[in-house]
Amino acid sequence: MSSRYTFGGDEHIFVEVDEAMSLEAFFVSLSMTNAVREADIKGVTEICPANASFQIKFDPDVIKPDDLMAELKRLEETAEKAEPVLETRIIEIPVYYQDPWTHETLMRFRERHQDPNATDIEYAACINGYESVEKFIEAHSGAPWFVSMVGFVSGLPFLYQMVDRARQIQVPKYLRPRTDTPKLTVGYGGSFSCIYSVRGAGGYQMFGITPMPIYDPQQSVSYLKDFLVFFKPGDIVKWKPINREEYDAAIEEVQANTFMPRIRKVRFSLDDYNADIDGSNAKLMEALYAD
């Protein structure tokens, strides 16, 4: 894998690790951004990681652009040799699939959709070859997901499905973006799932909604008191399908500030994962549900 370096104006360097998203590309990107942070390079003011790339903002009055470029390329050599192991966490996220709120929203925007006669999840199930929405939900929630990037809007995670390429779900975005998306919608675009952290415009297909807050500027939510954004790149997510009764019960806990997601610390090895994807995922599930 050979990274592509380009300048973005006078104050940015953009590094594309690979054209296609992969866990290998993510690990190189993560290793490099961690190395830049640890190197504490004078003049670097911001580090912005993405799915298979990252961007560095710097002060050209402090460090010359060509000098920073050379330093980044040096760090890449070290990053590519780093052992692809991550000490991270796995999190269970409840999802109310086919909820009434995203359903009402998607029905208002059918003229912007590829199939105006089907719901978003019906369309996704059909084009991915699933015989029913229920089978599609089983596939979407059956394997864990890797948080490869957080951003676009504050707190929004992009999640990459941890299965082999042949089983990865792929769904195009709306033909034209919506002007409305309910807060905490679980969406899908391309090969990425996401959670809309705030209400607003969007173009991803809408599959359901989670009762779990993931962004709190006031930091009043118990598990967001240390930082207003819940997710970090490298987090692993397991969707848990819930029904309306379970959703309402979770909302009551959220309002009482007693809701607490199930979180377990795990060690993720990319080499072990590539050697046995399903076996690696099974071990992650064991860690998540071990009491």
mmCIF file of C-alpha atoms in Angstrom:
data_model
loop_
_atom_site.group_PDB
_atom_site.id
_atom_site.type_symbol
_atom_site.label_atom_id
_atom_site.label_comp_id
_atom_site.label_asym_id
_atom_site.label_seq_id
_atom_site.Cartn_x
_atom_site.Cartn_y
_atom_site.Cartn_z
ATOM 1 C CA MET A 1 0.000 0.000 0.000
ATOM 2 C CA SER A 2 1.450 3.357 -1.039
ATOM 3 C CA SER A 3 0.095 6.568 0.484
ATOM 4 C CA ARG A 4 -0.580 9.670 -1.597
ATOM 5 C CA TYR A 5 0.463 13.031 -0.126
ATOM 6 C CA THR A 6 -0.990 16.349 -1.275
ATOM 7 C CA PHE A 7 -1.051 19.896 0.064
ATOM 8 C CA GLY A 8 -4.419 21.424 0.891
ATOM 9 C CA GLY A 9 -3.842 25.148 0.609
ATOM 10 C CA ASP A 10 -1.143 26.700 2.781
ATOM 11 C CA GLU A 11 -1.986 25.021 6.084
ATOM 12 C CA HIS A 12 -2.976 21.399 5.407
ATOM 13 C CA ILE A 13 -1.445 18.142 4.243
ATOM 14 C CA PHE A 14 -3.835 15.418 3.110
ATOM 15 C CA VAL A 15 -2.649 11.805 3.207
ATOM 16 C CA GLU A 16 -4.643 9.129 1.395
ATOM 17 C CA VAL A 17 -3.476 5.750 2.664
ATOM 18 C CA ASP A 18 -5.578 3.816 0.153
ATOM 19 C CA GLU A 19 -8.369 4.531 -2.317
ATOM 20 C CA ALA A 20 -10.528 1.756 -0.860
ATOM 21 C CA MET A 21 -11.567 1.504 2.758
ATOM 22 C CA SER A 22 -10.119 -1.542 4.497
ATOM 23 C CA LEU A 23 -9.112 -2.366 8.038
ATOM 24 C CA GLU A 24 -5.501 -2.530 6.835
ATOM 25 C CA ALA A 25 -5.716 1.048 5.549
ATOM 26 C CA PHE A 26 -7.426 2.163 8.747
ATOM 27 C CA PHE A 27 -4.681 0.678 10.910
ATOM 28 C CA VAL A 28 -1.952 2.436 8.928
ATOM 29 C CA SER A 29 -3.863 5.718 9.167
ATOM 30 C CA LEU A 30 -4.432 5.241 12.905
ATOM 31 C CA SER A 31 -0.768 4.355 13.500
ATOM 32 C CA MET A 32 0.372 7.415 11.579
ATOM 33 C CA THR A 33 -1.953 9.868 13.330
ATOM 34 C CA ASN A 34 -0.960 8.400 16.700
ATOM 35 C CA ALA A 35 2.699 8.766 15.732
ATOM 36 C CA VAL A 36 2.180 12.402 14.715
ATOM 37 C CA ARG A 37 0.442 13.083 18.028
ATOM 38 C CA GLU A 38 3.184 11.367 20.049
ATOM 39 C CA ALA A 39 5.945 13.131 18.099
ATOM 40 C CA ASP A 40 4.503 16.465 19.234
ATOM 41 C CA ILE A 41 5.750 18.157 16.076
ATOM 42 C CA LYS A 42 6.093 21.883 16.594
ATOM 43 C CA GLY A 43 3.680 23.712 14.327
ATOM 44 C CA VAL A 44 1.093 20.932 13.993
ATOM 45 C CA THR A 45 -2.207 22.358 15.224
ATOM 46 C CA GLU A 46 -4.782 19.703 14.361
ATOM 47 C CA ILE A 47 -4.931 16.020 13.388
ATOM 48 C CA CYS A 48 -8.062 14.802 11.614
ATOM 49 C CA PRO A 49 -8.251 11.022 10.948
ATOM 50 C CA ALA A 50 -10.728 9.534 8.467
ATOM 51 C CA ASN A 51 -11.640 6.080 7.125
ATOM 52 C CA ALA A 52 -8.547 5.430 4.985
ATOM 53 C CA SER A 53 -6.890 8.833 5.091
ATOM 54 C CA PHE A 54 -6.120 11.749 7.382
ATOM 55 C CA GLN A 55 -5.407 15.458 7.268
ATOM 56 C CA ILE A 56 -2.868 17.471 9.229
ATOM 57 C CA LYS A 57 -3.284 21.192 9.870
ATOM 58 C CA PHE A 58 -0.120 23.151 10.577
ATOM 59 C CA ASP A 59 1.241 26.652 10.995
ATOM 60 C CA PRO A 60 3.556 27.376 8.029
ATOM 61 C CA ASP A 61 5.214 30.169 10.025
ATOM 62 C CA VAL A 62 6.413 27.544 12.511
ATOM 63 C CA ILE A 63 7.218 24.574 10.282
ATOM 64 C CA LYS A 64 7.933 24.586 6.559
ATOM 65 C CA PRO A 65 5.433 22.548 4.502
ATOM 66 C CA ASP A 66 8.152 20.470 2.847
ATOM 67 C CA ASP A 67 9.739 19.720 6.225
ATOM 68 C CA LEU A 68 6.437 18.465 7.614
ATOM 69 C CA MET A 69 5.814 16.415 4.486
ATOM 70 C CA ALA A 70 9.202 14.727 4.899
ATOM 71 C CA GLU A 71 8.499 14.027 8.581
ATOM 72 C CA LEU A 72 5.131 12.427 7.758
ATOM 73 C CA LYS A 73 6.713 10.151 5.163
ATOM 74 C CA ARG A 74 9.316 9.102 7.711
ATOM 75 C CA LEU A 75 6.591 8.296 10.224
ATOM 76 C CA GLU A 76 4.757 6.232 7.602
ATOM 77 C CA GLU A 77 7.691 3.820 7.368
ATOM 78 C CA THR A 78 7.433 3.214 11.120
ATOM 79 C CA ALA A 79 3.623 2.957 11.048
ATOM 80 C CA GLU A 80 3.608 0.272 8.357
ATOM 81 C CA LYS A 81 5.902 -1.891 10.501
ATOM 82 C CA ALA A 82 3.805 -1.476 13.659
ATOM 83 C CA GLU A 83 1.979 -4.563 14.938
ATOM 84 C CA PRO A 84 -1.709 -4.166 13.964
ATOM 85 C CA VAL A 85 -3.105 -4.601 17.470
ATOM 86 C CA LEU A 86 -5.542 -2.287 19.187
ATOM 87 C CA GLU A 87 -6.574 -2.082 22.833
ATOM 88 C CA THR A 88 -10.146 -0.869 22.461
ATOM 89 C CA ARG A 89 -13.715 -1.489 23.620
ATOM 90 C CA ILE A 90 -16.785 -3.269 22.274
ATOM 91 C CA ILE A 91 -20.163 -1.603 22.817
ATOM 92 C CA GLU A 92 -23.708 -2.900 22.509
ATOM 93 C CA ILE A 93 -25.999 -0.366 20.800
ATOM 94 C CA PRO A 94 -29.767 -1.025 20.951
ATOM 95 C CA VAL A 95 -31.631 -0.376 17.681
ATOM 96 C CA TYR A 96 -35.364 -0.172 17.128
ATOM 97 C CA TYR A 97 -35.516 -1.218 13.484
ATOM 98 C CA GLN A 98 -38.462 -0.010 11.348
ATOM 99 C CA ASP A 99 -39.470 2.515 13.994
ATOM 100 C CA PRO A 100 -42.372 4.945 13.353
ATOM 101 C CA TRP A 101 -40.225 8.134 13.388
ATOM 102 C CA THR A 102 -37.772 7.261 10.632
ATOM 103 C CA HIS A 103 -40.667 5.626 8.749
ATOM 104 C CA GLU A 104 -42.656 8.867 8.815
ATOM 105 C CA THR A 105 -39.595 10.762 7.643
ATOM 106 C CA LEU A 106 -38.671 8.412 4.799
ATOM 107 C CA MET A 107 -42.258 8.466 3.521
ATOM 108 C CA ARG A 108 -42.048 12.265 3.196
ATOM 109 C CA PHE A 109 -39.044 11.923 0.894
ATOM 110 C CA ARG A 110 -39.962 9.013 -1.400
ATOM 111 C CA GLU A 111 -39.559 11.134 -4.535
ATOM 112 C CA ARG A 112 -35.849 11.402 -3.691
ATOM 113 C CA HIS A 113 -35.413 7.639 -3.376
ATOM 114 C CA GLN A 114 -34.393 4.945 -5.846
ATOM 115 C CA ASP A 115 -37.546 2.912 -5.070
ATOM 116 C CA PRO A 116 -40.511 5.131 -4.079
ATOM 117 C CA ASN A 117 -42.659 2.021 -3.547
ATOM 118 C CA ALA A 118 -40.466 0.463 -0.859
ATOM 119 C CA THR A 119 -39.153 1.605 2.489
ATOM 120 C CA ASP A 120 -35.421 2.153 2.899
ATOM 121 C CA ILE A 121 -34.860 -1.155 4.649
ATOM 122 C CA GLU A 122 -37.039 -3.065 2.174
ATOM 123 C CA TYR A 123 -34.998 -1.603 -0.668
ATOM 124 C CA ALA A 124 -31.714 -2.457 1.088
ATOM 125 C CA ALA A 125 -32.841 -6.038 1.724
ATOM 126 C CA CYS A 126 -33.899 -6.485 -1.904
ATOM 127 C CA ILE A 127 -30.756 -5.187 -3.609
ATOM 128 C CA ASN A 128 -28.521 -7.184 -1.247
ATOM 129 C CA GLY A 129 -30.341 -10.429 -2.017
ATOM 130 C CA TYR A 130 -32.117 -11.020 1.282
ATOM 131 C CA GLU A 131 -35.467 -12.780 1.112
ATOM 132 C CA SER A 132 -37.001 -10.635 3.841
ATOM 133 C CA VAL A 133 -36.421 -7.559 5.968
ATOM 134 C CA GLU A 134 -36.046 -9.851 8.979
ATOM 135 C CA LYS A 135 -33.155 -11.698 7.310
ATOM 136 C CA PHE A 136 -31.583 -8.360 6.426
ATOM 137 C CA ILE A 137 -31.823 -7.177 10.057
ATOM 138 C CA GLU A 138 -30.168 -10.427 11.132
ATOM 139 C CA ALA A 139 -27.278 -9.685 8.780
ATOM 140 C CA HIS A 140 -26.984 -6.021 9.805
ATOM 141 C CA SER A 141 -26.989 -6.834 13.511
ATOM 142 C CA GLY A 142 -25.322 -10.240 13.413
ATOM 143 C CA ALA A 143 -21.672 -9.237 13.112
ATOM 144 C CA PRO A 144 -19.744 -6.437 14.862
ATOM 145 C CA TRP A 145 -18.848 -3.112 13.248
ATOM 146 C CA PHE A 146 -15.637 -1.093 13.412
ATOM 147 C CA VAL A 147 -15.774 2.667 14.057
ATOM 148 C CA SER A 148 -13.346 3.951 11.434
ATOM 149 C CA MET A 149 -14.088 7.660 11.711
ATOM 150 C CA VAL A 150 -16.026 10.159 13.827
ATOM 151 C CA GLY A 151 -17.106 13.411 12.249
ATOM 152 C CA PHE A 152 -18.956 15.111 9.413
ATOM 153 C CA VAL A 153 -21.216 16.423 12.159
ATOM 154 C CA SER A 154 -20.213 16.339 15.820
ATOM 155 C CA GLY A 155 -20.195 12.858 17.263
ATOM 156 C CA LEU A 156 -21.381 10.972 14.151
ATOM 157 C CA PRO A 157 -19.616 7.586 13.809
ATOM 158 C CA PHE A 158 -18.914 5.845 10.510
ATOM 159 C CA LEU A 159 -19.013 2.073 10.986
ATOM 160 C CA TYR A 160 -17.432 -0.598 8.804
ATOM 161 C CA GLN A 161 -18.968 -4.082 8.776
ATOM 162 C CA MET A 162 -16.616 -6.757 10.093
ATOM 163 C CA VAL A 163 -17.321 -9.545 7.607
ATOM 164 C CA ASP A 164 -15.557 -10.680 4.443
ATOM 165 C CA ARG A 165 -16.078 -8.564 1.318
ATOM 166 C CA ALA A 166 -18.591 -10.968 -0.226
ATOM 167 C CA ARG A 167 -20.965 -10.522 2.727
ATOM 168 C CA GLN A 168 -20.641 -6.776 3.172
ATOM 169 C CA ILE A 169 -23.895 -4.870 2.802
ATOM 170 C CA GLN A 170 -23.828 -2.114 0.198
ATOM 171 C CA VAL A 171 -26.622 0.413 -0.307
ATOM 172 C CA PRO A 172 -26.465 3.680 -2.283
ATOM 173 C CA LYS A 173 -27.429 6.962 -0.691
ATOM 174 C CA TYR A 174 -30.659 8.721 -1.633
ATOM 175 C CA LEU A 175 -30.771 10.165 -5.155
ATOM 176 C CA ARG A 176 -31.150 13.596 -3.537
ATOM 177 C CA PRO A 177 -30.482 14.298 0.144
ATOM 178 C CA ARG A 178 -33.344 14.753 2.598
ATOM 179 C CA THR A 179 -33.790 17.996 4.474
ATOM 180 C CA ASP A 180 -34.652 16.081 7.648
ATOM 181 C CA THR A 181 -33.357 13.045 9.543
ATOM 182 C CA PRO A 182 -34.421 12.185 13.115
ATOM 183 C CA LYS A 183 -31.775 12.389 15.806
ATOM 184 C CA LEU A 184 -30.123 9.012 16.554
ATOM 185 C CA THR A 185 -31.214 7.461 13.258
ATOM 186 C CA VAL A 186 -29.198 4.388 12.282
ATOM 187 C CA GLY A 187 -28.385 5.025 8.634
ATOM 188 C CA TYR A 188 -26.538 3.398 5.763
ATOM 189 C CA GLY A 189 -24.684 4.722 2.736
ATOM 190 C CA GLY A 190 -22.273 2.891 0.454
ATOM 191 C CA SER A 191 -20.588 0.307 2.686
ATOM 192 C CA PHE A 192 -20.897 2.299 5.921
ATOM 193 C CA SER A 193 -23.462 2.378 8.668
ATOM 194 C CA CYS A 194 -23.759 5.433 10.913
ATOM 195 C CA ILE A 195 -25.729 7.031 13.739
ATOM 196 C CA TYR A 196 -26.992 10.561 13.155
ATOM 197 C CA SER A 197 -25.924 12.341 16.342
ATOM 198 C CA VAL A 198 -28.242 15.318 15.734
ATOM 199 C CA ARG A 199 -31.374 16.007 13.710
ATOM 200 C CA GLY A 200 -30.700 17.437 10.267
ATOM 201 C CA ALA A 201 -30.263 16.851 6.561
ATOM 202 C CA GLY A 202 -28.978 13.529 5.305
ATOM 203 C CA GLY A 203 -28.769 11.151 2.402
ATOM 204 C CA TYR A 204 -28.173 7.764 4.055
ATOM 205 C CA GLN A 205 -30.877 5.083 4.024
ATOM 206 C CA MET A 206 -32.758 4.966 7.354
ATOM 207 C CA PHE A 207 -33.110 1.565 9.010
ATOM 208 C CA GLY A 208 -34.093 2.407 12.586
ATOM 209 C CA ILE A 209 -33.295 4.487 15.631
ATOM 210 C CA THR A 210 -31.373 4.033 18.875
ATOM 211 C CA PRO A 211 -32.464 5.396 22.266
ATOM 212 C CA MET A 212 -28.819 5.801 23.303
ATOM 213 C CA PRO A 213 -27.403 9.359 23.338
ATOM 214 C CA ILE A 214 -24.002 9.595 21.623
ATOM 215 C CA TYR A 215 -23.428 13.357 21.691
ATOM 216 C CA ASP A 216 -24.117 15.729 24.582
ATOM 217 C CA PRO A 217 -22.714 19.292 24.444
ATOM 218 C CA GLN A 218 -23.963 19.892 28.006
ATOM 219 C CA GLN A 219 -22.268 16.681 29.230
ATOM 220 C CA SER A 220 -25.206 15.908 31.497
ATOM 221 C CA VAL A 221 -25.473 12.260 30.356
ATOM 222 C CA SER A 222 -23.730 10.073 32.932
ATOM 223 C CA TYR A 223 -21.383 8.301 30.510
ATOM 224 C CA LEU A 224 -20.587 11.520 28.589
ATOM 225 C CA LYS A 225 -19.396 13.617 31.530
ATOM 226 C CA ASP A 226 -15.728 13.221 30.577
ATOM 227 C CA PHE A 227 -16.230 14.044 26.893
ATOM 228 C CA LEU A 228 -19.243 15.245 24.927
ATOM 229 C CA VAL A 229 -18.687 12.737 22.066
ATOM 230 C CA PHE A 230 -19.144 9.043 22.830
ATOM 231 C CA PHE A 231 -17.373 7.244 19.978
ATOM 232 C CA LYS A 232 -13.670 7.046 19.156
ATOM 233 C CA PRO A 233 -12.012 5.573 16.051
ATOM 234 C CA GLY A 234 -11.248 1.940 16.815
ATOM 235 C CA ASP A 235 -14.379 1.302 18.867
ATOM 236 C CA ILE A 236 -16.255 -1.883 17.972
ATOM 237 C CA VAL A 237 -20.062 -1.883 17.911
ATOM 238 C CA LYS A 238 -22.624 -4.686 18.160
ATOM 239 C CA TRP A 239 -26.173 -3.703 17.170
ATOM 240 C CA LYS A 240 -28.910 -5.177 19.388
ATOM 241 C CA PRO A 241 -32.398 -5.270 17.803
ATOM 242 C CA ILE A 242 -35.102 -4.138 20.249
ATOM 243 C CA ASN A 243 -38.876 -3.725 20.047
ATOM 244 C CA ARG A 244 -41.087 -0.736 20.912
ATOM 245 C CA GLU A 245 -41.517 -1.783 24.533
ATOM 246 C CA GLU A 246 -37.771 -2.134 25.017
ATOM 247 C CA TYR A 247 -37.195 1.182 23.246
ATOM 248 C CA ASP A 248 -39.653 3.000 25.536
ATOM 249 C CA ALA A 249 -38.053 1.424 28.609
ATOM 250 C CA ALA A 250 -34.610 2.581 27.442
ATOM 251 C CA ILE A 251 -35.915 6.107 26.821
ATOM 252 C CA GLU A 252 -37.228 6.198 30.402
ATOM 253 C CA GLU A 253 -33.753 5.229 31.629
ATOM 254 C CA VAL A 254 -32.173 7.899 29.438
ATOM 255 C CA GLN A 255 -34.538 10.542 30.826
ATOM 256 C CA ALA A 256 -33.760 9.405 34.389
ATOM 257 C CA ASN A 257 -30.029 9.437 33.492
ATOM 258 C CA THR A 258 -29.677 5.799 34.533
ATOM 259 C CA PHE A 259 -29.105 4.327 31.071
ATOM 260 C CA MET A 260 -25.699 2.745 30.728
ATOM 261 C CA PRO A 261 -24.538 0.947 27.571
ATOM 262 C CA ARG A 262 -22.892 -2.440 27.836
ATOM 263 C CA ILE A 263 -19.156 -1.851 27.277
ATOM 264 C CA ARG A 264 -16.254 -4.276 27.569
ATOM 265 C CA LYS A 265 -12.531 -3.775 26.995
ATOM 266 C CA VAL A 266 -11.070 -5.964 24.253
ATOM 267 C CA ARG A 267 -7.833 -6.510 22.395
ATOM 268 C CA PHE A 268 -8.259 -6.567 18.625
ATOM 269 C CA SER A 269 -5.586 -8.133 16.416
ATOM 270 C CA LEU A 270 -5.904 -7.483 12.694
ATOM 271 C CA ASP A 271 -3.754 -10.520 11.896
ATOM 272 C CA ASP A 272 -5.977 -12.813 13.982
ATOM 273 C CA TYR A 273 -9.066 -11.269 12.389
ATOM 274 C CA ASN A 274 -7.809 -11.795 8.831
ATOM 275 C CA ALA A 275 -6.857 -15.394 9.647
ATOM 276 C CA ASP A 276 -10.350 -16.225 10.950
ATOM 277 C CA ILE A 277 -12.962 -13.475 10.642
ATOM 278 C CA ASP A 278 -15.911 -15.393 12.091
ATOM 279 C CA GLY A 279 -13.827 -16.897 14.880
ATOM 280 C CA SER A 280 -12.435 -13.474 15.793
ATOM 281 C CA ASN A 281 -15.951 -12.012 15.848
ATOM 282 C CA ALA A 282 -17.175 -14.856 18.053
ATOM 283 C CA LYS A 283 -14.456 -14.072 20.604
ATOM 284 C CA LEU A 284 -15.513 -10.411 20.578
ATOM 285 C CA MET A 285 -19.103 -11.460 21.296
ATOM 286 C CA GLU A 286 -17.922 -13.685 24.145
ATOM 287 C CA ALA A 287 -16.072 -10.741 25.663
ATOM 288 C CA LEU A 288 -19.102 -8.451 25.278
ATOM 289 C CA TYR A 289 -21.518 -10.785 27.015
ATOM 290 C CA ALA A 290 -19.198 -12.233 29.625
ATOM 291 C CA ASP A 291 -20.405 -11.322 33.147
#
